[in-house]
Amino acid sequence: MTIEIWIGTLQHRAVDGSGAARRLSPDEVRRQALDSRPGWLARELDRRGDEGLIAAALAANPELDAALAPRLLDPRRIGIVMDERLLCRLSAALPPTTGPAWSGPHPEDPR
């Protein structure tokens, strides 16, 4: 199964308190995608909170880092296209989870 995560290449950022905005450059949008990558991958791996571990695993594995690098997908999108094989490789590069982060009752449990 192929998984695609992307953001639009046309992004704007508020410049001042008046609400004026400017268009981000392609390099700024790519940087935004690169900065978002650990969070994107954490969600795909169901490892929210492990963004730092994911960033470290990518830094330690240049081949995997390059395979999961955000790139121009088409004129309107920058993102990552991956498959289960790449996600499994990234997952294997991470330490095992220590269990659920939440140890209290389920929020919908009436007890």
PDB file of C-alpha atoms in Angstrom:
ATOM      1  CA  MET A   1       0.000   0.000   0.000  1.00  0.00           C
ATOM      2  CA  THR A   2       1.291   3.442  -0.943  1.00  0.00           C
ATOM      3  CA  ILE A   3       0.972   6.282   1.551  1.00  0.00           C
ATOM      4  CA  GLU A   4       1.222   9.908   0.496  1.00  0.00           C
ATOM      5  CA  ILE A   5       1.629  12.838   2.900  1.00  0.00           C
ATOM      6  CA  TRP A   6       1.820  16.322   1.470  1.00  0.00           C
ATOM      7  CA  ILE A   7       1.255  20.055   1.852  1.00  0.00           C
ATOM      8  CA  GLY A   8       0.405  22.547  -0.855  1.00  0.00           C
ATOM      9  CA  THR A   9       3.293  24.404  -2.484  1.00  0.00           C
ATOM     10  CA  LEU A  10       1.314  27.633  -2.287  1.00  0.00           C
ATOM     11  CA  GLN A  11       1.554  28.653   1.361  1.00  0.00           C
ATOM     12  CA  HIS A  12       1.123  32.051   2.993  1.00  0.00           C
ATOM     13  CA  ARG A  13       2.250  33.401   6.333  1.00  0.00           C
ATOM     14  CA  ALA A  14       0.931  36.383   8.240  1.00  0.00           C
ATOM     15  CA  VAL A  15       3.628  39.027   8.371  1.00  0.00           C
ATOM     16  CA  ASP A  16       2.250  41.443  10.931  1.00  0.00           C
ATOM     17  CA  GLY A  17      -0.674  42.107  13.238  1.00  0.00           C
ATOM     18  CA  SER A  18      -2.676  43.797  10.472  1.00  0.00           C
ATOM     19  CA  GLY A  19      -3.268  40.448   8.802  1.00  0.00           C
ATOM     20  CA  ALA A  20      -1.046  41.155   5.824  1.00  0.00           C
ATOM     21  CA  ALA A  21       0.422  37.979   4.399  1.00  0.00           C
ATOM     22  CA  ARG A  22       3.156  37.059   2.016  1.00  0.00           C
ATOM     23  CA  ARG A  23       3.660  33.998  -0.113  1.00  0.00           C
ATOM     24  CA  LEU A  24       6.348  31.644   1.162  1.00  0.00           C
ATOM     25  CA  SER A  25       9.187  30.770  -1.182  1.00  0.00           C
ATOM     26  CA  PRO A  26       9.512  27.175  -2.429  1.00  0.00           C
ATOM     27  CA  ASP A  27      12.498  26.724  -0.105  1.00  0.00           C
ATOM     28  CA  GLU A  28      10.447  27.918   2.889  1.00  0.00           C
ATOM     29  CA  VAL A  29       7.624  25.507   2.031  1.00  0.00           C
ATOM     30  CA  ARG A  30      10.116  22.649   1.654  1.00  0.00           C
ATOM     31  CA  ARG A  31      11.619  23.574   5.058  1.00  0.00           C
ATOM     32  CA  GLN A  32       8.111  23.565   6.542  1.00  0.00           C
ATOM     33  CA  ALA A  33       7.530  20.069   5.115  1.00  0.00           C
ATOM     34  CA  LEU A  34      10.904  18.888   6.422  1.00  0.00           C
ATOM     35  CA  ASP A  35      10.146  20.306   9.884  1.00  0.00           C
ATOM     36  CA  SER A  36       6.718  18.610   9.846  1.00  0.00           C
ATOM     37  CA  ARG A  37       8.122  15.255   8.730  1.00  0.00           C
ATOM     38  CA  PRO A  38       8.763  13.733  12.204  1.00  0.00           C
ATOM     39  CA  GLY A  39       5.173  14.530  13.184  1.00  0.00           C
ATOM     40  CA  TRP A  40       3.779  13.121   9.945  1.00  0.00           C
ATOM     41  CA  LEU A  41       5.751   9.913  10.370  1.00  0.00           C
ATOM     42  CA  ALA A  42       4.878   9.629  14.061  1.00  0.00           C
ATOM     43  CA  ARG A  43       1.206   9.668  13.148  1.00  0.00           C
ATOM     44  CA  GLU A  44       1.688   7.042  10.424  1.00  0.00           C
ATOM     45  CA  LEU A  45       3.565   4.786  12.864  1.00  0.00           C
ATOM     46  CA  ASP A  46       1.146   5.483  15.732  1.00  0.00           C
ATOM     47  CA  ARG A  47       4.108   6.827  17.726  1.00  0.00           C
ATOM     48  CA  ARG A  48       2.867  10.299  18.688  1.00  0.00           C
ATOM     49  CA  GLY A  49       5.289  11.825  21.146  1.00  0.00           C
ATOM     50  CA  ASP A  50       8.254  10.041  19.545  1.00  0.00           C
ATOM     51  CA  GLU A  51       8.999  12.753  16.996  1.00  0.00           C
ATOM     52  CA  GLY A  52      12.484  13.302  18.470  1.00  0.00           C
ATOM     53  CA  LEU A  53      13.271   9.581  18.227  1.00  0.00           C
ATOM     54  CA  ILE A  54      12.087   9.561  14.624  1.00  0.00           C
ATOM     55  CA  ALA A  55      14.243  12.591  13.753  1.00  0.00           C
ATOM     56  CA  ALA A  56      17.256  10.915  15.400  1.00  0.00           C
ATOM     57  CA  ALA A  57      16.630   7.643  13.546  1.00  0.00           C
ATOM     58  CA  LEU A  58      16.480   9.502  10.238  1.00  0.00           C
ATOM     59  CA  ALA A  59      19.669  11.423  11.036  1.00  0.00           C
ATOM     60  CA  ALA A  60      21.435   8.145  11.859  1.00  0.00           C
ATOM     61  CA  ASN A  61      20.299   6.462   8.642  1.00  0.00           C
ATOM     62  CA  PRO A  62      21.075   8.647   5.592  1.00  0.00           C
ATOM     63  CA  GLU A  63      19.544   6.189   3.112  1.00  0.00           C
ATOM     64  CA  LEU A  64      16.242   6.115   4.982  1.00  0.00           C
ATOM     65  CA  ASP A  65      16.407   9.886   5.494  1.00  0.00           C
ATOM     66  CA  ALA A  66      16.772  10.393   1.740  1.00  0.00           C
ATOM     67  CA  ALA A  67      13.973   7.931   0.939  1.00  0.00           C
ATOM     68  CA  LEU A  68      11.617   9.780   3.293  1.00  0.00           C
ATOM     69  CA  ALA A  69      12.714  13.298   2.355  1.00  0.00           C
ATOM     70  CA  PRO A  70       9.969  15.719   1.302  1.00  0.00           C
ATOM     71  CA  ARG A  71      10.148  16.442  -2.394  1.00  0.00           C
ATOM     72  CA  LEU A  72       8.117  18.122  -5.092  1.00  0.00           C
ATOM     73  CA  LEU A  73       5.358  15.650  -5.973  1.00  0.00           C
ATOM     74  CA  ASP A  74       3.823  17.871  -8.651  1.00  0.00           C
ATOM     75  CA  PRO A  75       3.573  21.646  -9.165  1.00  0.00           C
ATOM     76  CA  ARG A  76       1.012  21.931  -6.348  1.00  0.00           C
ATOM     77  CA  ARG A  77       2.342  19.564  -3.682  1.00  0.00           C
ATOM     78  CA  ILE A  78       5.473  18.895  -1.631  1.00  0.00           C
ATOM     79  CA  GLY A  79       5.509  15.719   0.399  1.00  0.00           C
ATOM     80  CA  ILE A  80       6.525  12.130   0.987  1.00  0.00           C
ATOM     81  CA  VAL A  81       5.383   9.039  -0.863  1.00  0.00           C
ATOM     82  CA  MET A  82       6.159   5.820   0.943  1.00  0.00           C
ATOM     83  CA  ASP A  83       5.025   2.257   1.299  1.00  0.00           C
ATOM     84  CA  GLU A  84       4.788  -0.277   4.106  1.00  0.00           C
ATOM     85  CA  ARG A  85       8.376  -1.393   3.469  1.00  0.00           C
ATOM     86  CA  LEU A  86       9.755   2.091   4.232  1.00  0.00           C
ATOM     87  CA  LEU A  87       7.540   2.468   7.287  1.00  0.00           C
ATOM     88  CA  CYS A  88       8.715  -0.937   8.553  1.00  0.00           C
ATOM     89  CA  ARG A  89      12.350   0.090   8.072  1.00  0.00           C
ATOM     90  CA  LEU A  90      11.759   3.286  10.041  1.00  0.00           C
ATOM     91  CA  SER A  91       9.862   1.425  12.746  1.00  0.00           C
ATOM     92  CA  ALA A  92      12.715  -1.084  13.069  1.00  0.00           C
ATOM     93  CA  ALA A  93      15.170   1.807  13.525  1.00  0.00           C
ATOM     94  CA  LEU A  94      13.223   3.066  16.563  1.00  0.00           C
ATOM     95  CA  PRO A  95      13.431   1.713  20.093  1.00  0.00           C
ATOM     96  CA  PRO A  96      10.375  -0.326  21.062  1.00  0.00           C
ATOM     97  CA  THR A  97       7.525   1.532  22.683  1.00  0.00           C
ATOM     98  CA  THR A  98       7.258   1.217  26.418  1.00  0.00           C
ATOM     99  CA  GLY A  99       3.490   0.919  26.343  1.00  0.00           C
ATOM    100  CA  PRO A 100       0.688   3.423  26.211  1.00  0.00           C
ATOM    101  CA  ALA A 101       1.506   6.900  27.398  1.00  0.00           C
ATOM    102  CA  TRP A 102      -1.900   7.238  29.062  1.00  0.00           C
ATOM    103  CA  SER A 103      -2.302   4.994  32.106  1.00  0.00           C
ATOM    104  CA  GLY A 104      -5.602   6.344  33.440  1.00  0.00           C
ATOM    105  CA  PRO A 105      -9.093   5.220  32.565  1.00  0.00           C
ATOM    106  CA  HIS A 106     -10.310   5.528  29.004  1.00  0.00           C
ATOM    107  CA  PRO A 107     -11.876   9.000  28.547  1.00  0.00           C
ATOM    108  CA  GLU A 108     -15.197   7.411  27.530  1.00  0.00           C
ATOM    109  CA  ASP A 109     -15.229   4.962  30.468  1.00  0.00           C
ATOM    110  CA  PRO A 110     -18.129   6.023  32.749  1.00  0.00           C
ATOM    111  CA  ARG A 111     -16.406   4.749  35.922  1.00  0.00           C
TER     112      ARG A 111
END
